[in-house]
């Protein structure tokens, strides 16, 4: 391996590490003022939670938004294959297409995962 290539790789790694450190310090700085505001005015805290949900909906990818819309249309619950078929995917790829987006939505708390035996249904919260 050439030395110039090694140097380029090392520079890229250093930039990546510096970027990760600066991102973590920015997050830490943003959290501190938010906690102070919550401690001072608990009534404002309730009002800030509602816009946070709107921001979460806005920050979804188009695929996640499409999956969420389909889940909301089916109030009784729908399985991943049904979501994929409703989105216009092929029969063989429908379930796997929807699964990734459903996992992210479940982690964010927008969608509830209900498992009974081998069947899995998703409901909007």
mmCIF file of N, CA and C in Angstrom:
data_model
loop_
_atom_site.group_PDB
_atom_site.id
_atom_site.type_symbol
_atom_site.label_atom_id
_atom_site.label_comp_id
_atom_site.label_asym_id
_atom_site.label_seq_id
_atom_site.Cartn_x
_atom_site.Cartn_y
_atom_site.Cartn_z
ATOM 1 N N UNK A 1 0.852 -1.181 0.000
ATOM 2 C CA UNK A 1 0.000 0.000 0.000
ATOM 3 C C UNK A 1 0.893 1.238 0.000
ATOM 4 N N UNK A 2 0.549 2.177 -0.829
ATOM 5 C CA UNK A 2 1.346 3.390 -0.923
ATOM 6 C C UNK A 2 1.158 4.269 0.306
ATOM 7 N N UNK A 3 2.191 4.994 0.623
ATOM 8 C CA UNK A 3 2.143 5.870 1.787
ATOM 9 C C UNK A 3 1.126 6.983 1.583
ATOM 10 N N UNK A 4 1.028 7.493 0.364
ATOM 11 C CA UNK A 4 0.076 8.577 0.118
ATOM 12 C C UNK A 4 -1.359 8.102 0.348
ATOM 13 N N UNK A 5 -1.633 6.857 -0.004
ATOM 14 C CA UNK A 5 -2.970 6.313 0.236
ATOM 15 C C UNK A 5 -3.241 6.189 1.733
ATOM 16 N N UNK A 6 -2.238 5.722 2.476
ATOM 17 C CA UNK A 6 -2.393 5.603 3.927
ATOM 18 C C UNK A 6 -2.682 6.971 4.561
ATOM 19 N N UNK A 7 -1.979 7.987 4.097
ATOM 20 C CA UNK A 7 -2.182 9.320 4.649
ATOM 21 C C UNK A 7 -3.600 9.821 4.374
ATOM 22 N N UNK A 8 -4.086 9.577 3.155
ATOM 23 C CA UNK A 8 -5.448 10.001 2.822
ATOM 24 C C UNK A 8 -6.473 9.301 3.698
ATOM 25 N N UNK A 9 -6.279 8.007 3.913
ATOM 26 C CA UNK A 9 -7.201 7.251 4.752
ATOM 27 C C UNK A 9 -7.177 7.766 6.178
ATOM 28 N N UNK A 10 -5.982 8.036 6.685
ATOM 29 C CA UNK A 10 -5.861 8.538 8.048
ATOM 30 C C UNK A 10 -6.502 9.918 8.183
ATOM 31 N N UNK A 11 -6.351 10.780 7.187
ATOM 32 C CA UNK A 11 -6.976 12.101 7.240
ATOM 33 C C UNK A 11 -8.495 11.992 7.250
ATOM 34 N N UNK A 12 -9.031 11.080 6.443
ATOM 35 C CA UNK A 12 -10.474 10.887 6.433
ATOM 36 C C UNK A 12 -10.970 10.404 7.784
ATOM 37 N N UNK A 13 -10.237 9.481 8.405
ATOM 38 C CA UNK A 13 -10.627 8.990 9.722
ATOM 39 C C UNK A 13 -10.584 10.092 10.765
ATOM 40 N N UNK A 14 -9.583 10.926 10.715
ATOM 41 C CA UNK A 14 -9.477 12.018 11.675
ATOM 42 C C UNK A 14 -10.617 13.005 11.500
ATOM 43 N N UNK A 15 -10.977 13.299 10.241
ATOM 44 C CA UNK A 15 -12.097 14.203 9.996
ATOM 45 C C UNK A 15 -13.385 13.612 10.524
ATOM 46 N N UNK A 16 -13.571 12.305 10.342
ATOM 47 C CA UNK A 16 -14.785 11.638 10.813
ATOM 48 C C UNK A 16 -14.861 11.677 12.334
ATOM 49 N N UNK A 17 -13.749 11.464 12.997
ATOM 50 C CA UNK A 17 -13.713 11.481 14.465
ATOM 51 C C UNK A 17 -13.978 12.892 14.979
ATOM 52 N N UNK A 18 -13.380 13.897 14.341
ATOM 53 C CA UNK A 18 -13.609 15.283 14.756
ATOM 54 C C UNK A 18 -15.070 15.673 14.565
ATOM 55 N N UNK A 19 -15.662 15.231 13.463
ATOM 56 C CA UNK A 19 -17.066 15.557 13.202
ATOM 57 C C UNK A 19 -17.972 14.901 14.237
ATOM 58 N N UNK A 20 -17.659 13.690 14.636
ATOM 59 C CA UNK A 20 -18.466 12.994 15.640
ATOM 60 C C UNK A 20 -18.363 13.698 16.990
ATOM 61 N N UNK A 21 -17.163 14.138 17.349
ATOM 62 C CA UNK A 21 -16.983 14.838 18.614
ATOM 63 C C UNK A 21 -17.728 16.163 18.623
ATOM 64 N N UNK A 22 -17.649 16.920 17.531
ATOM 65 C CA UNK A 22 -18.326 18.212 17.489
ATOM 66 C C UNK A 22 -19.842 18.032 17.493
ATOM 67 N N UNK A 23 -20.339 16.982 16.860
ATOM 68 C CA UNK A 23 -21.779 16.727 16.865
ATOM 69 C C UNK A 23 -22.266 16.395 18.271
ATOM 70 N N UNK A 24 -21.474 15.635 19.021
ATOM 71 C CA UNK A 24 -21.886 15.277 20.370
ATOM 72 C C UNK A 24 -21.864 16.488 21.294
ATOM 73 N N UNK A 25 -20.934 17.407 21.093
ATOM 74 C CA UNK A 25 -20.908 18.609 21.930
ATOM 75 C C UNK A 25 -22.065 19.523 21.595
ATOM 76 N N UNK A 26 -22.469 19.582 20.334
ATOM 77 C CA UNK A 26 -23.616 20.408 19.947
ATOM 78 C C UNK A 26 -24.879 19.865 20.576
ATOM 79 N N UNK A 27 -25.048 18.544 20.594
ATOM 80 C CA UNK A 27 -26.221 17.922 21.205
ATOM 81 C C UNK A 27 -26.240 18.207 22.696
ATOM 82 N N UNK A 28 -25.085 18.119 23.343
ATOM 83 C CA UNK A 28 -25.012 18.372 24.778
ATOM 84 C C UNK A 28 -25.368 19.829 25.088
ATOM 85 N N UNK A 29 -24.933 20.751 24.253
ATOM 86 C CA UNK A 29 -25.242 22.162 24.483
ATOM 87 C C UNK A 29 -26.727 22.440 24.296
ATOM 88 N N UNK A 30 -27.369 21.770 23.351
ATOM 89 C CA UNK A 30 -28.786 22.001 23.105
ATOM 90 C C UNK A 30 -29.648 21.431 24.222
ATOM 91 N N UNK A 31 -29.236 20.348 24.842
ATOM 92 C CA UNK A 31 -30.032 19.717 25.893
ATOM 93 C C UNK A 31 -30.062 20.549 27.172
ATOM 94 N N UNK A 32 -28.989 21.193 27.529
ATOM 95 C CA UNK A 32 -28.915 21.931 28.777
ATOM 96 C C UNK A 32 -29.938 23.072 28.853
ATOM 97 N N UNK A 33 -30.058 23.951 27.856
ATOM 98 C CA UNK A 33 -31.067 25.019 27.954
ATOM 99 C C UNK A 33 -32.489 24.479 27.946
ATOM 100 N N UNK A 34 -32.743 23.405 27.274
ATOM 101 C CA UNK A 34 -34.090 22.848 27.217
ATOM 102 C C UNK A 34 -34.527 22.369 28.603
ATOM 103 N N UNK A 35 -33.616 21.780 29.362
ATOM 104 C CA UNK A 35 -33.954 21.321 30.706
ATOM 105 C C UNK A 35 -34.254 22.505 31.619
ATOM 106 N N UNK A 36 -33.527 23.602 31.460
ATOM 107 C CA UNK A 36 -33.755 24.773 32.301
ATOM 108 C C UNK A 36 -35.133 25.362 32.022
ATOM 109 N N UNK A 37 -35.555 25.386 30.790
ATOM 110 C CA UNK A 37 -36.871 25.923 30.431
ATOM 111 C C UNK A 37 -37.963 25.041 31.019
ATOM 112 N N UNK A 38 -37.794 23.743 30.969
ATOM 113 C CA UNK A 38 -38.803 22.831 31.502
ATOM 114 C C UNK A 38 -38.942 22.986 33.013
ATOM 115 N N UNK A 39 -37.846 23.227 33.699
ATOM 116 C CA UNK A 39 -37.894 23.365 35.145
ATOM 117 C C UNK A 39 -38.612 24.656 35.551
ATOM 118 N N UNK A 40 -38.473 25.694 34.766
ATOM 119 C CA UNK A 40 -39.065 26.973 35.117
ATOM 120 C C UNK A 40 -40.571 27.008 34.869
ATOM 121 N N UNK A 41 -41.016 26.496 33.715
ATOM 122 C CA UNK A 41 -42.422 26.607 33.344
ATOM 123 C C UNK A 41 -42.974 25.244 32.928
ATOM 124 N N UNK A 42 -43.603 24.493 33.836
ATOM 125 C CA UNK A 42 -44.147 23.203 33.457
ATOM 126 C C UNK A 42 -45.319 23.308 32.486
ATOM 127 N N UNK A 43 -46.084 24.420 32.498
ATOM 128 C CA UNK A 43 -47.200 24.584 31.569
ATOM 129 C C UNK A 43 -46.696 24.702 30.133
ATOM 130 N N UNK A 44 -45.548 25.323 29.930
ATOM 131 C CA UNK A 44 -44.980 25.463 28.594
ATOM 132 C C UNK A 44 -44.502 24.108 28.085
ATOM 133 N N UNK A 45 -44.090 23.245 29.004
ATOM 134 C CA UNK A 45 -43.606 21.923 28.614
ATOM 135 C C UNK A 45 -44.682 21.134 27.877
ATOM 136 N N UNK A 46 -45.904 21.189 28.318
ATOM 137 C CA UNK A 46 -46.987 20.469 27.671
ATOM 138 C C UNK A 46 -47.237 21.015 26.267
ATOM 139 N N UNK A 47 -47.123 22.304 26.085
ATOM 140 C CA UNK A 47 -47.340 22.906 24.779
ATOM 141 C C UNK A 47 -46.221 22.561 23.811
ATOM 142 N N UNK A 48 -44.991 22.396 24.312
ATOM 143 C CA UNK A 48 -43.875 22.091 23.428
ATOM 144 C C UNK A 48 -43.907 20.637 22.970
ATOM 145 N N UNK A 49 -44.584 19.755 23.679
ATOM 146 C CA UNK A 49 -44.636 18.353 23.269
ATOM 147 C C UNK A 49 -45.463 18.171 22.000
ATOM 148 N N UNK A 50 -46.553 18.891 21.854
ATOM 149 C CA UNK A 50 -47.398 18.749 20.671
ATOM 150 C C UNK A 50 -46.649 19.137 19.392
ATOM 151 N N UNK A 51 -45.922 20.266 19.341
ATOM 152 C CA UNK A 51 -45.160 20.563 18.134
ATOM 153 C C UNK A 51 -44.046 19.550 17.882
ATOM 154 N N UNK A 52 -43.516 18.908 18.926
ATOM 155 C CA UNK A 52 -42.477 17.908 18.736
ATOM 156 C C UNK A 52 -43.011 16.739 17.909
ATOM 157 N N UNK A 53 -44.270 16.365 18.121
ATOM 158 C CA UNK A 53 -44.855 15.288 17.325
ATOM 159 C C UNK A 53 -45.005 15.721 15.879
ATOM 160 N N UNK A 54 -45.351 16.973 15.651
ATOM 161 C CA UNK A 54 -45.479 17.481 14.292
ATOM 162 C C UNK A 54 -44.117 17.455 13.614
ATOM 163 N N UNK A 55 -43.070 17.834 14.349
ATOM 164 C CA UNK A 55 -41.723 17.819 13.784
ATOM 165 C C UNK A 55 -41.328 16.391 13.450
ATOM 166 N N UNK A 56 -41.705 15.413 14.292
ATOM 167 C CA UNK A 56 -41.384 14.021 14.019
ATOM 168 C C UNK A 56 -42.065 13.562 12.737
ATOM 169 N N UNK A 57 -43.319 14.004 12.503
ATOM 170 C CA UNK A 57 -44.012 13.633 11.283
ATOM 171 C C UNK A 57 -43.338 14.267 10.070
ATOM 172 N N UNK A 58 -42.877 15.496 10.212
ATOM 173 C CA UNK A 58 -42.253 16.192 9.106
ATOM 174 C C UNK A 58 -40.902 15.571 8.766
ATOM 175 N N UNK A 59 -40.175 15.080 9.747
ATOM 176 C CA UNK A 59 -38.841 14.549 9.513
ATOM 177 C C UNK A 59 -38.850 13.120 8.972
ATOM 178 N N UNK A 60 -40.009 12.549 8.734
ATOM 179 C CA UNK A 60 -40.086 11.208 8.178
ATOM 180 C C UNK A 60 -39.680 11.218 6.706
ATOM 181 N N UNK A 61 -39.122 10.106 6.274
ATOM 182 C CA UNK A 61 -38.809 9.961 4.855
ATOM 183 C C UNK A 61 -40.109 9.771 4.090
ATOM 184 N N UNK A 62 -40.095 9.986 2.795
ATOM 185 C CA UNK A 62 -41.331 9.791 2.019
ATOM 186 C C UNK A 62 -41.888 8.372 2.133
ATOM 187 N N UNK A 63 -41.007 7.396 2.182
ATOM 188 C CA UNK A 63 -41.446 5.999 2.324
ATOM 189 C C UNK A 63 -42.116 5.790 3.675
ATOM 190 N N UNK A 64 -41.501 6.322 4.746
ATOM 191 C CA UNK A 64 -42.084 6.183 6.083
ATOM 192 C C UNK A 64 -43.415 6.907 6.160
ATOM 193 N N UNK A 65 -43.519 8.053 5.529
ATOM 194 C CA UNK A 65 -44.775 8.805 5.535
ATOM 195 C C UNK A 65 -45.857 8.030 4.802
ATOM 196 N N UNK A 66 -45.503 7.397 3.688
ATOM 197 C CA UNK A 66 -46.461 6.604 2.929
ATOM 198 C C UNK A 66 -46.945 5.413 3.750
ATOM 199 N N UNK A 67 -46.023 4.737 4.424
ATOM 200 C CA UNK A 67 -46.383 3.596 5.262
ATOM 201 C C UNK A 67 -47.267 4.051 6.412
ATOM 202 N N UNK A 68 -46.933 5.180 7.030
ATOM 203 C CA UNK A 68 -47.730 5.707 8.137
ATOM 204 C C UNK A 68 -49.146 6.050 7.685
ATOM 205 N N UNK A 69 -49.290 6.643 6.516
ATOM 206 C CA UNK A 69 -50.617 6.971 5.990
ATOM 207 C C UNK A 69 -51.454 5.705 5.781
ATOM 208 N N UNK A 70 -50.835 4.655 5.271
ATOM 209 C CA UNK A 70 -51.546 3.397 5.039
ATOM 210 C C UNK A 70 -51.978 2.775 6.365
ATOM 211 N N UNK A 71 -51.102 2.831 7.378
ATOM 212 C CA UNK A 71 -51.435 2.266 8.694
ATOM 213 C C UNK A 71 -52.575 3.066 9.323
ATOM 214 N N UNK A 72 -52.559 4.385 9.168
ATOM 215 C CA UNK A 72 -53.624 5.215 9.740
ATOM 216 C C UNK A 72 -54.968 4.949 9.073
ATOM 217 N N UNK A 73 -54.968 4.594 7.794
ATOM 218 C CA UNK A 73 -56.211 4.293 7.094
ATOM 219 C C UNK A 73 -56.848 3.007 7.602
ATOM 220 N N UNK A 74 -56.043 2.090 8.110
ATOM 221 C CA UNK A 74 -56.541 0.811 8.615
ATOM 222 C C UNK A 74 -56.512 0.829 10.134
ATOM 223 N N UNK A 75 -57.579 1.293 10.749
ATOM 224 C CA UNK A 75 -57.636 1.465 12.199
ATOM 225 C C UNK A 75 -57.588 0.134 12.942
ATOM 226 N N UNK A 76 -58.086 -0.944 12.341
ATOM 227 C CA UNK A 76 -58.097 -2.248 13.015
ATOM 228 C C UNK A 76 -56.731 -2.919 13.006
ATOM 229 N N UNK A 77 -55.805 -2.412 12.212
ATOM 230 C CA UNK A 77 -54.458 -2.968 12.127
ATOM 231 C C UNK A 77 -54.225 -3.592 10.768
ATOM 232 N N UNK A 78 -52.970 -3.641 10.359
ATOM 233 C CA UNK A 78 -52.609 -4.191 9.053
ATOM 234 C C UNK A 78 -51.233 -4.819 9.153
ATOM 235 N N UNK A 79 -51.024 -5.891 8.392
ATOM 236 C CA UNK A 79 -49.730 -6.571 8.414
ATOM 237 C C UNK A 79 -48.793 -5.944 7.378
ATOM 238 N N UNK A 80 -47.490 -6.221 7.469
ATOM 239 C CA UNK A 80 -46.532 -5.605 6.543
ATOM 240 C C UNK A 80 -46.807 -5.921 5.072
ATOM 241 N N UNK A 81 -47.261 -7.144 4.786
ATOM 242 C CA UNK A 81 -47.535 -7.487 3.401
ATOM 243 C C UNK A 81 -48.703 -6.659 2.866
ATOM 244 N N UNK A 82 -49.726 -6.453 3.681
ATOM 245 C CA UNK A 82 -50.857 -5.627 3.278
ATOM 246 C C UNK A 82 -50.449 -4.189 3.022
ATOM 247 N N UNK A 83 -49.520 -3.684 3.820
ATOM 248 C CA UNK A 83 -49.024 -2.322 3.631
ATOM 249 C C UNK A 83 -48.284 -2.211 2.309
ATOM 250 N N UNK A 84 -47.425 -3.189 2.026
ATOM 251 C CA UNK A 84 -46.671 -3.182 0.776
ATOM 252 C C UNK A 84 -47.572 -3.276 -0.438
ATOM 253 N N UNK A 85 -48.596 -4.116 -0.350
ATOM 254 C CA UNK A 85 -49.529 -4.258 -1.468
ATOM 255 C C UNK A 85 -50.339 -2.979 -1.673
ATOM 256 N N UNK A 86 -50.723 -2.338 -0.570
ATOM 257 C CA UNK A 86 -51.469 -1.081 -0.673
ATOM 258 C C UNK A 86 -50.604 0.020 -1.282
ATOM 259 N N UNK A 87 -49.286 -0.088 -1.093
ATOM 260 C CA UNK A 87 -48.372 0.913 -1.647
ATOM 261 C C UNK A 87 -48.039 0.618 -3.106
ATOM 262 N N UNK A 88 -48.494 -0.527 -3.618
ATOM 263 C CA UNK A 88 -48.267 -0.848 -5.023
ATOM 264 C C UNK A 88 -47.041 -1.687 -5.290
ATOM 265 N N UNK A 89 -46.527 -2.370 -4.284
ATOM 266 C CA UNK A 89 -45.367 -3.222 -4.465
ATOM 267 C C UNK A 89 -45.777 -4.588 -5.014
ATOM 268 N N UNK A 90 -44.797 -5.327 -5.535
ATOM 269 C CA UNK A 90 -45.047 -6.676 -6.019
ATOM 270 C C UNK A 90 -45.386 -7.588 -4.846
ATOM 271 N N UNK A 91 -46.089 -8.669 -5.149
ATOM 272 C CA UNK A 91 -46.545 -9.589 -4.112
ATOM 273 C C UNK A 91 -45.373 -10.194 -3.331
ATOM 274 N N UNK A 92 -44.283 -10.535 -4.020
ATOM 275 C CA UNK A 92 -43.150 -11.194 -3.366
ATOM 276 C C UNK A 92 -42.300 -10.231 -2.541
ATOM 277 N N UNK A 93 -42.334 -8.935 -2.863
ATOM 278 C CA UNK A 93 -41.487 -7.944 -2.170
ATOM 279 C C UNK A 93 -42.250 -7.069 -1.192
ATOM 280 N N UNK A 94 -43.550 -7.234 -1.094
ATOM 281 C CA UNK A 94 -44.387 -6.303 -0.337
ATOM 282 C C UNK A 94 -44.010 -6.242 1.139
ATOM 283 N N UNK A 95 -43.872 -7.399 1.793
ATOM 284 C CA UNK A 95 -43.604 -7.416 3.233
ATOM 285 C C UNK A 95 -42.228 -6.843 3.558
ATOM 286 N N UNK A 96 -41.216 -7.242 2.815
ATOM 287 C CA UNK A 96 -39.869 -6.758 3.105
ATOM 288 C C UNK A 96 -39.736 -5.265 2.808
ATOM 289 N N UNK A 97 -40.495 -4.763 1.833
ATOM 290 C CA UNK A 97 -40.457 -3.340 1.518
ATOM 291 C C UNK A 97 -40.951 -2.509 2.694
ATOM 292 N N UNK A 98 -41.997 -2.959 3.349
ATOM 293 C CA UNK A 98 -42.608 -2.177 4.431
ATOM 294 C C UNK A 98 -41.923 -2.383 5.777
ATOM 295 N N UNK A 99 -41.219 -3.480 5.960
ATOM 296 C CA UNK A 99 -40.674 -3.827 7.277
ATOM 297 C C UNK A 99 -39.685 -2.790 7.803
ATOM 298 N N UNK A 100 -38.786 -2.306 6.986
ATOM 299 C CA UNK A 100 -37.787 -1.334 7.442
ATOM 300 C C UNK A 100 -38.419 -0.052 7.947
ATOM 301 N N UNK A 101 -39.371 0.457 7.193
ATOM 302 C CA UNK A 101 -40.043 1.693 7.607
ATOM 303 C C UNK A 101 -40.864 1.463 8.872
ATOM 304 N N UNK A 102 -41.493 0.290 8.982
ATOM 305 C CA UNK A 102 -42.302 -0.010 10.163
ATOM 306 C C UNK A 102 -41.448 -0.090 11.422
ATOM 307 N N UNK A 103 -40.247 -0.633 11.309
ATOM 308 C CA UNK A 103 -39.355 -0.707 12.471
ATOM 309 C C UNK A 103 -39.010 0.686 12.977
ATOM 310 N N UNK A 104 -38.682 1.595 12.059
ATOM 311 C CA UNK A 104 -38.341 2.957 12.457
ATOM 312 C C UNK A 104 -39.543 3.668 13.079
ATOM 313 N N UNK A 105 -40.708 3.471 12.494
ATOM 314 C CA UNK A 105 -41.915 4.104 13.034
ATOM 315 C C UNK A 105 -42.250 3.552 14.420
ATOM 316 N N UNK A 106 -42.016 2.260 14.628
ATOM 317 C CA UNK A 106 -42.274 1.654 15.936
ATOM 318 C C UNK A 106 -41.286 2.178 16.978
ATOM 319 N N UNK A 107 -40.027 2.386 16.580
ATOM 320 C CA UNK A 107 -39.028 2.933 17.501
ATOM 321 C C UNK A 107 -39.375 4.353 17.924
ATOM 322 N N UNK A 108 -39.906 5.135 16.997
ATOM 323 C CA UNK A 108 -40.278 6.513 17.295
ATOM 324 C C UNK A 108 -41.572 6.609 18.085
ATOM 325 N N UNK A 109 -42.330 5.517 18.166
ATOM 326 C CA UNK A 109 -43.567 5.511 18.930
ATOM 327 C C UNK A 109 -44.767 6.013 18.156
ATOM 328 N N UNK A 110 -44.685 6.048 16.855
ATOM 329 C CA UNK A 110 -45.791 6.510 16.027
ATOM 330 C C UNK A 110 -46.735 5.355 15.715
ATOM 331 N N UNK A 111 -46.167 4.152 15.642
ATOM 332 C CA UNK A 111 -46.922 2.956 15.289
ATOM 333 C C UNK A 111 -46.733 1.923 16.388
ATOM 334 N N UNK A 112 -47.785 1.165 16.676
ATOM 335 C CA UNK A 112 -47.726 0.122 17.698
ATOM 336 C C UNK A 112 -47.653 -1.244 17.016
ATOM 337 N N UNK A 113 -46.727 -2.079 17.474
ATOM 338 C CA UNK A 113 -46.562 -3.419 16.920
ATOM 339 C C UNK A 113 -47.281 -4.407 17.819
ATOM 340 N N UNK A 114 -48.215 -5.166 17.240
ATOM 341 C CA UNK A 114 -48.991 -6.144 17.998
ATOM 342 C C UNK A 114 -48.720 -7.522 17.411
ATOM 343 N N UNK A 115 -48.184 -8.418 18.254
ATOM 344 C CA UNK A 115 -47.853 -9.759 17.779
ATOM 345 C C UNK A 115 -48.713 -10.783 18.498
ATOM 346 N N UNK A 116 -49.391 -11.617 17.721
ATOM 347 C CA UNK A 116 -50.181 -12.707 18.292
ATOM 348 C C UNK A 116 -49.810 -13.982 17.535
ATOM 349 N N UNK A 117 -49.021 -14.828 18.189
ATOM 350 C CA UNK A 117 -48.547 -16.040 17.538
ATOM 351 C C UNK A 117 -47.560 -15.680 16.427
ATOM 352 N N UNK A 118 -47.836 -16.153 15.218
ATOM 353 C CA UNK A 118 -46.981 -15.846 14.081
ATOM 354 C C UNK A 118 -47.398 -14.584 13.350
ATOM 355 N N UNK A 119 -48.531 -14.029 13.672
ATOM 356 C CA UNK A 119 -49.041 -12.862 12.971
ATOM 357 C C UNK A 119 -48.599 -11.573 13.666
ATOM 358 N N UNK A 120 -48.288 -10.586 12.853
ATOM 359 C CA UNK A 120 -47.889 -9.281 13.361
ATOM 360 C C UNK A 120 -48.767 -8.226 12.695
ATOM 361 N N UNK A 121 -49.382 -7.383 13.525
ATOM 362 C CA UNK A 121 -50.199 -6.282 13.016
ATOM 363 C C UNK A 121 -49.614 -4.968 13.515
ATOM 364 N N UNK A 122 -49.820 -3.927 12.749
ATOM 365 C CA UNK A 122 -49.368 -2.598 13.129
ATOM 366 C C UNK A 122 -50.571 -1.666 13.183
ATOM 367 N N UNK A 123 -50.629 -0.872 14.267
ATOM 368 C CA UNK A 123 -51.711 0.106 14.443
ATOM 369 C C UNK A 123 -51.085 1.462 14.718
ATOM 370 N N UNK A 124 -51.727 2.500 14.227
ATOM 371 C CA UNK A 124 -51.279 3.865 14.489
ATOM 372 C C UNK A 124 -51.702 4.281 15.875
ATOM 373 N N UNK A 125 -50.854 5.056 16.536
ATOM 374 C CA UNK A 125 -51.173 5.548 17.890
ATOM 375 C C UNK A 125 -51.828 6.903 17.843
#
